[in-house]
CSV table of C-alpha atoms in Angstrom, one decimal:
chain,number,residue,atom,x,y,z
A,11,MET,CA,46.6,-22.0,-18.0
A,12,LYS,CA,45.6,-24.1,-15.1
A,13,LYS,CA,42.6,-26.4,-14.6
A,14,LEU,CA,41.0,-26.4,-11.2
A,15,LEU,CA,38.0,-28.2,-9.8
A,16,LEU,CA,35.3,-26.7,-7.6
A,17,ALA,CA,32.1,-28.5,-6.5
A,18,GLY,CA,32.3,-30.7,-9.6
A,19,THR,CA,32.6,-27.8,-12.0
A,20,ALA,CA,35.7,-27.3,-14.1
A,21,VAL,CA,37.0,-23.8,-13.9
A,22,LEU,CA,39.5,-22.5,-16.4
A,23,ALA,CA,41.5,-19.7,-14.7
A,24,MET,CA,43.5,-17.4,-17.0
A,25,THR,CA,43.6,-13.7,-16.3
A,26,SER,CA,39.9,-13.5,-15.4
A,27,ILE,CA,38.8,-12.7,-11.9
A,28,THR,CA,36.7,-15.5,-10.4
A,29,ILE,CA,34.1,-14.4,-7.8
A,30,ALA,CA,31.4,-16.4,-5.9
A,31,GLN,CA,27.9,-15.2,-5.5
A,32,SER,CA,25.1,-16.9,-3.5
A,33,SER,CA,22.5,-17.0,-6.3
A,34,ASP,CA,22.2,-17.0,-10.1
A,35,LEU,CA,21.4,-14.0,-12.3
A,36,ARG,CA,17.7,-13.5,-12.5
A,37,SER,CA,17.8,-11.6,-15.8
A,38,ALA,CA,20.3,-9.9,-18.0
A,39,ASN,CA,17.8,-7.2,-18.8
A,40,PRO,CA,18.8,-4.1,-16.8
A,41,GLY,CA,16.4,-3.1,-14.1
A,42,VAL,CA,14.0,-5.9,-15.0
A,43,ASN,CA,13.4,-9.0,-12.7
A,44,ARG,CA,16.4,-8.1,-10.6
A,45,ASP,CA,17.9,-8.8,-7.1
A,46,GLY,CA,21.1,-7.8,-5.4
A,47,ASN,CA,23.3,-10.4,-7.1
A,48,THR,CA,21.9,-9.5,-10.5
A,49,ASP,CA,22.5,-5.8,-9.9
A,50,GLY,CA,26.2,-6.6,-9.2
A,51,VAL,CA,26.6,-8.3,-12.6
A,52,ILE,CA,24.8,-5.6,-14.5
A,53,LEU,CA,26.9,-2.9,-12.9
A,54,HIS,CA,29.8,-4.0,-14.9
A,55,ILE,CA,27.9,-4.0,-18.3
A,56,VAL,CA,25.8,-0.9,-18.4
A,57,GLU,CA,26.1,2.8,-17.3
A,58,GLY,CA,23.7,5.6,-16.9
A,59,LEU,CA,23.9,9.2,-17.8
A,60,VAL,CA,24.9,9.8,-14.2
A,61,GLY,CA,26.1,7.8,-11.2
A,62,TYR,CA,26.9,8.0,-7.5
A,63,ASN,CA,30.3,8.7,-6.2
A,64,ASN,CA,31.7,7.5,-2.8
A,65,SER,CA,30.0,10.3,-0.8
A,66,GLY,CA,26.6,9.8,-2.3
A,67,GLU,CA,26.7,12.7,-4.7
A,68,VAL,CA,25.4,12.2,-8.3
A,69,LYS,CA,28.1,12.9,-10.9
A,70,PRO,CA,28.2,12.7,-14.7
A,71,LEU,CA,29.0,9.3,-16.2
A,72,LEU,CA,27.8,8.9,-19.8
A,73,ALA,CA,26.9,12.6,-19.7
A,74,LYS,CA,29.9,15.0,-19.8
A,75,SER,CA,27.8,17.5,-17.8
A,76,PHE,CA,24.3,18.3,-16.9
A,77,GLU,CA,22.3,21.4,-15.8
A,78,THR,CA,18.9,22.1,-14.4
A,79,SER,CA,16.5,24.8,-15.6
A,80,ALA,CA,15.5,27.6,-13.2
A,81,ASP,CA,12.1,26.1,-12.6
A,82,GLY,CA,13.7,22.7,-11.7
A,83,LEU,CA,11.8,20.9,-14.4
A,84,THR,CA,14.2,20.3,-17.3
A,85,TYR,CA,17.5,18.6,-17.0
A,86,THR,CA,19.9,19.1,-20.0
A,87,PHE,CA,22.6,16.5,-20.5
A,88,LYS,CA,25.6,17.1,-22.7
A,89,LEU,CA,26.8,13.6,-23.7
A,90,ARG,CA,30.4,12.4,-23.9
A,91,THR,CA,31.5,11.8,-27.5
A,92,ASP,CA,34.0,9.1,-26.7
A,93,VAL,CA,31.4,6.5,-25.6
A,94,LYS,CA,30.9,3.3,-27.6
A,95,PHE,CA,28.5,0.4,-27.1
A,96,HIS,CA,30.0,-3.0,-27.0
A,97,ASN,CA,29.1,-3.6,-30.6
A,98,GLY,CA,31.3,-0.7,-31.6
A,99,LYS,CA,28.6,1.9,-32.3
A,100,THR,CA,28.9,5.4,-30.9
A,101,MET,CA,26.3,6.4,-28.4
A,102,THR,CA,24.2,9.4,-29.4
A,103,ALA,CA,21.2,11.4,-28.1
A,104,ASP,CA,18.9,9.1,-30.2
A,105,ASP,CA,20.1,6.1,-28.2
A,106,VAL,CA,19.3,7.9,-24.9
A,107,VAL,CA,15.8,8.8,-26.2
A,108,TRP,CA,15.3,5.2,-27.3
A,109,ASN,CA,16.3,3.8,-23.9
A,110,TRP,CA,14.1,6.2,-22.0
A,111,THR,CA,11.1,5.5,-24.3
A,112,ARG,CA,11.6,1.8,-23.7
A,113,TYR,CA,12.0,2.1,-19.9
A,114,LEU,CA,8.8,4.1,-19.6
A,115,LYS,CA,6.7,1.5,-21.5
A,116,ARG,CA,4.7,-0.8,-19.2
A,117,GLU,CA,5.5,-3.8,-21.3
A,118,THR,CA,9.2,-3.4,-20.5
A,119,LYS,CA,8.4,-4.2,-16.8
A,120,TRP,CA,11.1,-1.8,-15.5
A,121,THR,CA,11.4,-2.1,-11.7
A,122,CYS,CA,11.6,1.7,-11.4
A,123,LEU,CA,8.7,2.7,-13.7
A,124,ASN,CA,6.5,3.9,-10.9
A,125,ASP,CA,9.2,6.4,-9.8
A,126,PHE,CA,9.2,8.1,-13.2
A,127,ALA,CA,5.6,7.6,-14.3
A,128,LYS,CA,2.8,10.1,-13.5
A,129,GLY,CA,2.3,10.3,-9.8
A,130,GLY,CA,5.8,9.1,-9.0
A,131,ALA,CA,8.6,10.9,-7.2
A,132,ALA,CA,10.1,12.2,-10.5
A,133,PRO,CA,7.5,11.9,-13.2
A,134,VAL,CA,9.1,12.2,-16.7
A,135,LYS,CA,7.0,14.3,-19.1
A,136,ASP,CA,9.3,14.4,-22.1
A,137,VAL,CA,12.7,13.1,-23.3
A,138,LYS,CA,14.1,14.6,-26.5
A,139,GLY,CA,17.3,15.0,-28.4
A,140,VAL,CA,18.4,18.6,-28.7
A,141,ASP,CA,21.2,17.6,-31.0
A,142,ALA,CA,23.4,14.5,-31.5
A,143,SER,CA,25.1,15.0,-28.2
A,144,THR,CA,22.5,16.8,-26.1
A,145,VAL,CA,19.4,15.3,-24.4
A,146,ALA,CA,16.7,17.2,-22.5
A,147,ILE,CA,14.5,15.4,-20.0
A,148,THR,CA,11.5,17.4,-18.6
A,149,LEU,CA,9.7,16.4,-15.4
A,150,GLU,CA,6.1,17.2,-14.5
A,151,LYS,CA,7.2,18.5,-11.1
A,152,PRO,CA,10.6,19.5,-9.6
A,153,SER,CA,12.4,16.5,-7.9
A,154,ALA,CA,15.6,16.7,-5.9
A,155,VAL,CA,15.9,12.9,-6.2
A,156,PHE,CA,15.5,12.5,-10.0
A,157,LEU,CA,19.2,12.0,-10.6
A,158,GLY,CA,19.6,9.8,-7.6
A,159,LEU,CA,16.7,7.6,-8.6
A,160,MET,CA,18.2,7.2,-12.1
A,161,SER,CA,21.5,5.9,-10.5
A,162,ARG,CA,20.0,3.2,-8.2
A,163,PRO,CA,20.9,-0.5,-8.7
A,164,GLU,CA,17.2,-1.4,-8.5
A,165,CYS,CA,16.8,0.6,-11.8
A,166,GLY,CA,19.6,-1.2,-13.5
A,167,TYR,CA,21.3,2.1,-13.1
A,168,THR,CA,19.0,3.4,-15.9
A,169,GLY,CA,21.7,1.9,-18.0
A,170,MET,CA,22.0,2.8,-21.7
A,171,ILE,CA,22.0,-0.2,-24.0
A,172,SER,CA,22.3,-0.3,-27.7
A,173,PRO,CA,18.9,-0.8,-29.6
A,174,ASP,CA,20.6,-3.9,-31.0
A,175,SER,CA,20.0,-5.5,-27.5
A,176,VAL,CA,16.4,-5.9,-28.6
A,177,SER,CA,15.1,-8.0,-31.5
A,178,ALA,CA,12.8,-6.7,-34.2
A,179,ASP,CA,9.7,-8.0,-32.3
A,180,GLY,CA,10.8,-6.0,-29.2
A,181,SER,CA,12.0,-9.0,-27.2
A,182,PHE,CA,15.2,-8.6,-25.2
A,183,VAL,CA,18.2,-10.5,-26.5
A,184,LYS,CA,21.3,-9.5,-24.5
A,185,PRO,CA,22.7,-6.3,-22.8
A,186,ILE,CA,24.9,-4.4,-25.3
A,187,GLY,CA,26.0,-1.7,-22.9
A,188,THR,CA,28.9,0.8,-22.5
A,189,GLY,CA,30.6,-0.5,-19.4
A,190,PRO,CA,34.1,-1.8,-18.8
A,191,PHE,CA,33.0,-5.4,-19.3
A,192,GLN,CA,30.7,-6.9,-21.9
A,193,TRP,CA,28.3,-9.9,-21.9
A,194,ASP,CA,29.9,-13.2,-22.9
A,195,GLU,CA,28.3,-16.4,-21.6
A,196,TRP,CA,25.6,-17.5,-19.1
A,197,LYS,CA,25.5,-21.1,-18.0
A,198,LYS,CA,22.4,-21.0,-15.8
A,199,GLY,CA,22.9,-22.3,-12.3
A,200,GLU,CA,26.7,-22.4,-12.7
A,201,TYR,CA,28.3,-19.1,-13.8
A,202,ILE,CA,28.1,-15.8,-15.7
A,203,HIS,CA,31.1,-14.8,-17.7
A,204,LEU,CA,31.9,-11.2,-18.8
A,205,LYS,CA,34.8,-10.2,-21.0
A,206,LYS,CA,36.9,-7.1,-21.1
A,207,PHE,CA,35.7,-4.3,-23.3
A,208,ALA,CA,38.9,-3.3,-25.0
A,209,ASP,CA,37.6,0.1,-26.3
A,210,TYR,CA,36.3,1.2,-22.9
A,211,VAL,CA,37.1,4.8,-21.9
A,212,SER,CA,36.6,6.0,-18.3
A,213,PRO,CA,34.7,9.2,-17.5
A,214,GLU,CA,36.9,12.1,-16.4
A,215,ASN,CA,38.5,11.1,-13.2
A,216,GLU,CA,41.4,11.6,-10.8
A,217,GLY,CA,43.0,8.2,-11.5
A,218,LYS,CA,41.2,6.2,-8.8
A,219,PRO,CA,37.9,4.5,-8.4
A,220,ASP,CA,35.0,6.6,-7.0
A,221,GLY,CA,31.7,4.9,-6.6
A,222,MET,CA,30.1,4.3,-9.9
A,223,VAL,CA,32.2,7.0,-11.5
A,224,GLY,CA,35.9,7.8,-11.4
A,225,SER,CA,38.5,5.5,-13.0
A,226,LYS,CA,36.9,2.3,-14.3
A,227,ARG,CA,39.6,0.5,-16.2
A,228,PRO,CA,39.0,-3.2,-16.9
A,229,LEU,CA,42.4,-4.6,-15.7
A,230,ALA,CA,41.4,-8.2,-16.0
A,231,ASP,CA,40.5,-10.0,-19.3
A,232,GLY,CA,37.2,-11.1,-17.8
A,233,ILE,CA,35.0,-11.8,-14.8
A,234,LYS,CA,33.5,-15.2,-13.9
A,235,PHE,CA,30.6,-15.0,-11.4
A,236,MET,CA,30.3,-18.5,-10.0
A,237,VAL,CA,27.0,-19.5,-8.4
A,238,ILE,CA,28.0,-21.0,-5.1
A,239,PRO,CA,25.3,-20.8,-2.4
A,240,ASP,CA,27.2,-22.9,0.2
A,241,ALA,CA,29.4,-20.8,2.5
A,242,SER,CA,31.8,-23.6,3.3
A,243,THR,CA,32.4,-24.2,-0.4
A,244,VAL,CA,33.2,-20.5,-0.8
A,245,LYS,CA,35.6,-20.6,2.0
A,246,ALA,CA,37.4,-23.6,0.6
A,247,GLY,CA,37.5,-22.0,-2.8
A,248,LEU,CA,39.2,-18.9,-1.4
A,249,GLU,CA,41.7,-20.9,0.5
A,250,SER,CA,42.6,-23.1,-2.5
A,251,GLY,CA,42.8,-20.1,-4.9
A,252,VAL,CA,40.0,-21.4,-7.1
A,253,LEU,CA,38.1,-18.3,-6.2
A,254,ASP,CA,39.7,-14.9,-6.2
A,255,THR,CA,37.2,-13.1,-4.0
A,256,ALA,CA,33.8,-13.4,-2.4
A,257,GLU,CA,31.6,-12.3,0.5
A,258,ILE,CA,32.3,-14.3,3.7
A,259,SER,CA,30.6,-14.6,7.1
A,260,PRO,CA,31.8,-12.2,9.7
A,261,ASP,CA,32.7,-15.0,12.1
A,262,LEU,CA,35.5,-15.9,9.7
A,263,ILE,CA,37.3,-12.6,10.2
A,264,PRO,CA,39.9,-13.9,12.7
A,265,GLU,CA,40.7,-16.8,10.4
A,266,PHE,CA,41.1,-14.7,7.3
A,267,LYS,CA,43.2,-12.1,9.2
A,268,ALA,CA,45.6,-14.8,10.3
A,269,SER,CA,45.9,-16.7,7.1
A,270,ASP,CA,48.9,-16.4,4.8
A,271,LYS,CA,46.9,-17.6,1.8
A,272,THR,CA,44.0,-15.1,2.0
A,273,GLN,CA,43.3,-11.4,2.8
A,274,LEU,CA,40.4,-9.8,4.6
A,275,ILE,CA,38.5,-6.9,2.9
A,276,VAL,CA,36.2,-4.8,5.1
A,277,SER,CA,34.3,-2.0,3.4
A,278,ARG,CA,31.6,0.2,5.0
A,279,ASN,CA,28.4,0.9,2.9
A,280,ASN,CA,25.3,3.1,3.2
A,281,GLY,CA,23.1,0.3,4.4
A,282,LYS,CA,21.7,0.3,7.9
A,283,ASN,CA,21.6,-2.1,10.9
A,284,LEU,CA,18.8,-1.1,13.2
A,285,PHE,CA,15.9,-2.0,15.5
A,286,TYR,CA,12.5,-1.2,13.9
A,287,ILE,CA,10.0,-0.2,16.6
A,288,GLN,CA,6.3,-0.6,16.1
A,289,THR,CA,5.1,2.8,17.2
A,290,ARG,CA,1.4,1.7,17.2
A,291,ASP,CA,2.1,-1.1,19.8
A,292,LYS,CA,0.3,-0.6,23.1
A,293,VAL,CA,3.5,-0.5,25.0
A,294,LEU,CA,5.8,1.1,22.5
A,295,SER,CA,3.5,3.9,21.4
A,296,ASN,CA,4.9,5.9,24.2
A,297,PRO,CA,8.0,7.8,23.1
A,298,GLY,CA,9.4,7.7,26.6
A,299,VAL,CA,9.6,3.9,26.5
A,300,ARG,CA,11.3,4.1,23.1
A,301,ARG,CA,13.8,6.7,24.4
A,302,ALA,CA,14.5,4.5,27.4
A,303,MET,CA,15.3,1.6,25.1
A,304,ALA,CA,17.8,3.7,23.3
A,305,MET,CA,19.5,5.1,26.4
A,306,ALA,CA,19.8,1.7,27.8
A,307,LEU,CA,22.2,0.7,25.0
A,308,ASP,CA,25.9,1.2,25.3
A,309,LEU,CA,25.9,1.6,21.5
A,310,ASP,CA,29.7,1.5,21.0
A,311,GLU,CA,30.0,-1.8,23.0
A,312,LEU,CA,27.0,-3.3,21.2
A,313,VAL,CA,28.3,-2.4,17.7
A,314,ALA,CA,31.8,-3.7,18.5
A,315,ALA,CA,30.4,-7.0,19.5
A,316,ALA,CA,27.7,-7.4,16.9
A,317,SER,CA,30.1,-6.4,14.0
A,318,ASN,CA,33.1,-8.4,15.1
A,319,GLY,CA,34.9,-5.1,15.6
A,320,THR,CA,34.3,-3.9,12.0
A,321,GLY,CA,31.5,-1.4,12.6
A,322,GLU,CA,31.3,2.1,14.1
A,323,ALA,CA,28.2,3.3,16.0
A,324,ASN,CA,26.0,5.7,14.0
A,325,GLY,CA,22.6,6.6,15.4
A,326,SER,CA,21.5,8.5,12.2
A,327,MET,CA,19.6,7.5,9.2
A,328,VAL,CA,22.3,9.2,7.2
A,329,SER,CA,25.4,7.2,6.4
A,330,GLN,CA,28.8,8.3,7.9
A,331,ASP,CA,30.2,8.5,4.3
A,332,SER,CA,27.4,10.8,3.0
A,333,VAL,CA,28.1,14.4,2.1
A,334,TYR,CA,25.2,15.1,4.5
A,335,PHE,CA,26.7,13.5,7.6
A,336,ASP,CA,27.5,16.6,9.7
A,337,GLU,CA,27.9,17.3,13.5
A,338,THR,CA,24.1,17.2,14.0
A,339,GLN,CA,23.9,13.8,12.5
A,340,LYS,CA,26.6,12.5,14.9
A,341,THR,CA,24.5,13.3,17.9
A,342,ARG,CA,22.6,10.5,19.7
A,343,LEU,CA,20.8,9.9,23.0
A,344,PRO,CA,23.4,9.3,25.8
A,345,TYR,CA,24.0,5.9,27.3
A,346,ASP,CA,22.4,6.4,30.7
A,347,ILE,CA,20.8,3.6,32.7
A,348,GLU,CA,19.4,5.9,35.4
A,349,ALA,CA,17.9,8.3,32.9
A,350,ALA,CA,16.4,5.3,31.0
A,351,LYS,CA,14.8,4.1,34.3
A,352,LYS,CA,13.3,7.6,34.8
A,353,GLU,CA,11.9,7.7,31.3
A,354,LEU,CA,10.2,4.3,32.0
A,355,ALA,CA,8.8,5.5,35.3
A,356,ASP,CA,7.4,8.7,33.7
A,357,ALA,CA,5.9,6.7,30.9
A,358,GLY,CA,4.1,4.4,33.3
A,359,TYR,CA,5.9,1.3,32.1
A,360,LYS,CA,5.2,-1.6,34.5
A,361,GLY,CA,7.3,-4.5,33.1
A,362,GLU,CA,5.2,-5.4,30.1
A,363,PRO,CA,7.0,-7.8,27.8
A,364,ILE,CA,8.7,-6.5,24.7
A,365,SER,CA,9.7,-8.9,22.0
A,366,ILE,CA,12.6,-8.4,19.6
A,367,ILE,CA,12.3,-10.5,16.4
A,368,ALA,CA,15.7,-11.6,15.0
A,369,ASN,CA,17.0,-14.0,12.4
A,370,LYS,CA,20.3,-16.0,12.4
A,371,ARG,CA,21.6,-15.3,8.9
A,372,GLY,CA,25.3,-15.4,9.1
A,373,ASN,CA,26.1,-12.2,7.1
A,374,VAL,CA,23.9,-9.8,9.2
A,375,PRO,CA,24.1,-8.9,12.9
A,376,SER,CA,20.3,-9.4,13.5
A,377,PHE,CA,20.7,-12.1,16.3
A,378,PRO,CA,23.9,-10.9,18.0
A,379,ALA,CA,22.6,-7.3,18.1
A,380,ALA,CA,19.3,-8.5,19.7
A,381,VAL,CA,21.2,-10.6,22.3
A,382,MET,CA,23.3,-7.6,23.3
A,383,ALA,CA,20.4,-5.3,23.4
A,384,GLN,CA,18.3,-7.7,25.5
A,385,ALA,CA,21.0,-7.8,28.2
A,386,MET,CA,21.5,-4.1,28.2
A,387,MET,CA,17.8,-3.2,28.2
A,388,GLN,CA,17.1,-5.6,31.1
A,389,GLN,CA,19.5,-3.6,33.2
A,390,ALA,CA,17.2,-0.6,32.9
A,391,GLY,CA,14.2,-2.7,33.9
A,392,LEU,CA,12.8,-3.5,30.4
A,393,ASN,CA,11.3,-7.0,30.1
A,394,VAL,CA,12.8,-7.9,26.7
A,395,GLN,CA,12.6,-11.3,25.1
A,396,ILE,CA,13.9,-12.5,21.7
A,397,GLU,CA,11.9,-14.4,19.1
A,398,VAL,CA,14.0,-16.1,16.4
A,399,LEU,CA,12.4,-16.5,13.0
A,400,ASP,CA,13.6,-17.5,9.6
A,401,TYR,CA,14.4,-14.4,7.4
A,402,ALA,CA,11.3,-14.8,5.1
A,403,THR,CA,8.9,-14.9,8.0
A,404,GLN,CA,10.7,-12.0,9.6
A,405,VAL,CA,10.2,-10.0,6.4
A,406,ASP,CA,6.5,-11.0,6.3
A,407,ARG,CA,6.0,-9.8,9.9
A,408,ARG,CA,7.6,-6.4,9.2
A,409,ARG,CA,5.5,-5.9,6.0
A,410,SER,CA,2.3,-6.7,7.9
A,411,GLY,CA,3.3,-4.5,10.9
A,412,ASN,CA,2.9,-7.6,13.2
A,413,TYR,CA,5.8,-7.0,15.6
A,414,GLN,CA,7.1,-4.9,18.5
A,415,VAL,CA,10.8,-4.7,17.6
A,416,ILE,CA,12.6,-6.2,14.7
A,417,SER,CA,16.4,-6.4,14.5
A,418,GLN,CA,17.2,-6.1,10.8
A,419,SER,CA,19.5,-4.7,8.1
A,420,VAL,CA,18.4,-2.5,5.2
A,421,ALA,CA,20.3,-2.4,1.9
A,422,PRO,CA,22.1,0.8,0.8
A,423,ARG,CA,20.3,3.9,-0.5
A,424,LEU,CA,22.8,6.7,-1.2
A,425,ASP,CA,20.5,9.7,-1.0
A,426,PRO,CA,19.2,10.2,2.5
A,427,ALA,CA,15.7,11.1,1.2
A,428,LEU,CA,15.5,7.7,-0.5
A,429,MET,CA,16.6,6.1,2.8
A,430,TYR,CA,13.9,8.0,4.7
A,431,SER,CA,11.3,6.7,2.3
A,432,PHE,CA,12.0,3.1,3.4
A,433,TYR,CA,10.9,4.0,6.9
A,434,VAL,CA,8.6,7.0,6.8
A,435,GLY,CA,5.1,7.5,5.5
A,436,ASN,CA,1.4,6.5,5.9
A,437,LYS,CA,1.3,3.2,7.9
A,438,ASP,CA,-2.4,2.7,7.0
A,439,LYS,CA,-1.4,2.4,3.3
A,440,ASN,CA,1.9,0.6,3.9
A,441,ALA,CA,2.2,-1.3,7.2
A,442,SER,CA,5.9,-2.0,6.6
A,443,LEU,CA,6.8,1.6,7.3
A,444,MET,CA,8.2,2.5,10.7
A,445,TRP,CA,7.2,6.1,11.3
A,446,ASP,CA,4.1,8.1,10.4
A,447,ASP,CA,4.7,11.3,12.4
A,448,PRO,CA,3.2,14.2,10.3
A,449,LYS,CA,6.3,16.4,10.7
A,450,ALA,CA,8.6,13.6,9.7
A,451,VAL,CA,6.5,13.0,6.5
A,452,GLU,CA,6.6,16.7,5.8
A,453,LEU,CA,10.4,16.8,6.1
A,454,MET,CA,10.9,13.8,3.9
A,455,ASN,CA,8.7,15.3,1.2
A,456,ALA,CA,10.6,18.5,1.5
A,457,ALA,CA,13.9,16.6,1.0
A,458,TYR,CA,12.4,15.1,-2.2
A,459,ALA,CA,11.6,18.5,-3.6
A,460,GLU,CA,14.6,20.7,-2.4
A,461,ALA,CA,17.7,20.5,-4.6
A,462,ASP,CA,19.9,23.0,-2.9
A,463,GLN,CA,22.5,21.1,-0.8
A,464,GLU,CA,22.6,23.7,2.0
A,465,LYS,CA,18.8,23.7,2.4
A,466,ARG,CA,18.7,19.9,2.2
A,467,GLN,CA,21.2,19.7,5.0
A,468,LYS,CA,18.9,21.8,7.2
A,469,ILE,CA,16.0,19.5,6.4
A,470,PHE,CA,18.1,16.4,7.2
A,471,ASP,CA,19.3,17.9,10.5
A,472,GLU,CA,15.8,18.9,11.6
A,473,PHE,CA,14.7,15.3,10.7
A,474,HIS,CA,17.5,13.8,12.9
A,475,GLU,CA,16.6,16.0,15.9
A,476,LEU,CA,13.0,15.0,15.6
A,477,MET,CA,14.0,11.3,15.4
A,478,LEU,CA,16.0,11.6,18.6
A,479,LYS,CA,13.0,13.0,20.3
A,480,GLU,CA,10.5,10.5,19.0
A,481,MET,CA,12.9,7.5,18.6
A,482,PRO,CA,10.7,5.5,16.1
A,483,GLY,CA,13.6,3.1,15.7
A,484,ILE,CA,17.1,2.7,17.0
A,485,PHE,CA,19.8,3.0,14.3
A,486,LEU,CA,23.0,1.0,15.3
A,487,TYR,CA,25.6,1.3,12.6
A,488,ASP,CA,26.2,1.5,8.9
A,489,MET,CA,26.4,-1.9,7.3
A,490,VAL,CA,29.8,-3.4,6.6
A,491,ASP,CA,30.8,-5.6,3.7
A,492,VAL,CA,33.1,-8.4,4.8
A,493,TRP,CA,34.9,-10.2,1.9
A,494,GLY,CA,37.7,-12.6,1.6
A,495,ALA,CA,40.2,-12.7,-1.3
A,496,THR,CA,43.4,-14.4,-2.3
A,497,LYS,CA,46.7,-12.6,-1.7
A,498,LYS,CA,47.0,-12.2,-5.5
A,499,LEU,CA,44.0,-10.0,-5.8
A,500,LYS,CA,44.8,-6.3,-6.0
A,501,GLY,CA,42.3,-3.5,-5.7
A,502,GLN,CA,38.9,-3.0,-4.0
A,503,PRO,CA,36.4,-5.6,-5.2
A,504,VAL,CA,33.3,-4.4,-3.3
A,505,TRP,CA,31.4,-1.2,-3.2
A,506,GLN,CA,27.9,-0.7,-1.5
A,507,SER,CA,27.5,-4.5,-1.2
A,508,ASN,CA,28.0,-5.0,-4.9
A,509,ALA,CA,31.0,-6.6,-6.5
A,510,ARG,CA,32.9,-3.9,-8.4
A,511,LEU,CA,35.7,-5.4,-10.3
A,512,TRP,CA,37.1,-2.6,-12.5
A,513,GLU,CA,40.5,-1.3,-11.3
A,514,VAL,CA,40.9,-4.9,-9.8
A,515,SER,CA,43.5,-7.4,-11.0
A,516,VAL,CA,44.9,-10.8,-10.1
A,517,GLU,CA,48.7,-11.2,-10.1
A,518,ASP,CA,50.2,-14.3,-11.7
């Protein structure tokens, strides 16, 4: 055992993986009072009946299998019989019913309640145990996104916890889940420690990690999530070996590549870097101006510069790693300055100013992407300026609809329909939405209801073609996770912007 010092905190390093995250856990209660860092911790402790794989397909996890009734209303889950909670008790259908009953109570304050309550995207009518290893969940209306919604980080993965996680008066105590690591200690403001669950059994797999499913062996004795908001301290911790892995700023890529002490880990996720466009703006309400903006961009060059060479241009709302990313999704408007100028002339554009709002957070390309776009768009005759705001103010401006263009990043959503819902809908009811074209809303709603993969593909392709015509926003590239690690770390410690530390180890 060795004793190391980091920012005044003694760290005992044995066979645990020590990872830095920028903020503390908000709550250990799955899907309640959560944020991104909280989701990453909870991912290791709890599991749902189903989960996403690498290509965005929903696969069995605690369920051995599932099937849907002919009317699309009832989902029947056959449970695995080898699943134990961290207290040693075997998970049964009664536990699943108890969990769903708890999640659907208003007093639980589950983040995703509105999705599954009456009027939501997948309203749950009934949850019942058919026998000890079979659960039937009935919806009020068919929903192609029911399983995907269940699997979301925001929902705490709809994780199954033992009823012993809650005291007799209904108050939450600690998460007793089924995941590869179990709750151990939380020293608020300093660290969260999880320990290996020795009796963990992976779902059926091909011997390798695959999203939230696949092989999930806990190869380390524990995980220590250190709360370190200062980027320079994180960098020093990685270089000294006090930290095993952490997210780093993209501007450190050359340094980590060249170092003999650390390694660079780059992993694409389903999030999006894009330019929101206010389609109700006096100037930008004309699709021709919006198309001209897109055609003025040498997207490959912009992405290479903004991503420090880690990204690949993608003009679709659908991620390149999605099962739905086909040849149609690969199409984008051509880089053509002369064609852009003609679009502007036909639209009657006369040099009116266009402002791109950006922020300078180090882990997103908001500002560098805006700078590159400004230079490129000016070559086509667009009068583009940049307004730099702090991130919180930028978010407020987007939510209020008070902007022309915003350069921003959006966190991963693995089902394309769920990604669409972040951008498409009634702007009178939700000013933060980007596009309220009736046909786009119709296609999004169809994708929510249609479960057949081939039919959904046609919906997504039609949506993409409409987007290229209307250009309500300019999608640049899928987000990229940039992490550093010590040379001793083996495995892939990040997936979809979350730490994922099963099948990861640290050599002595």
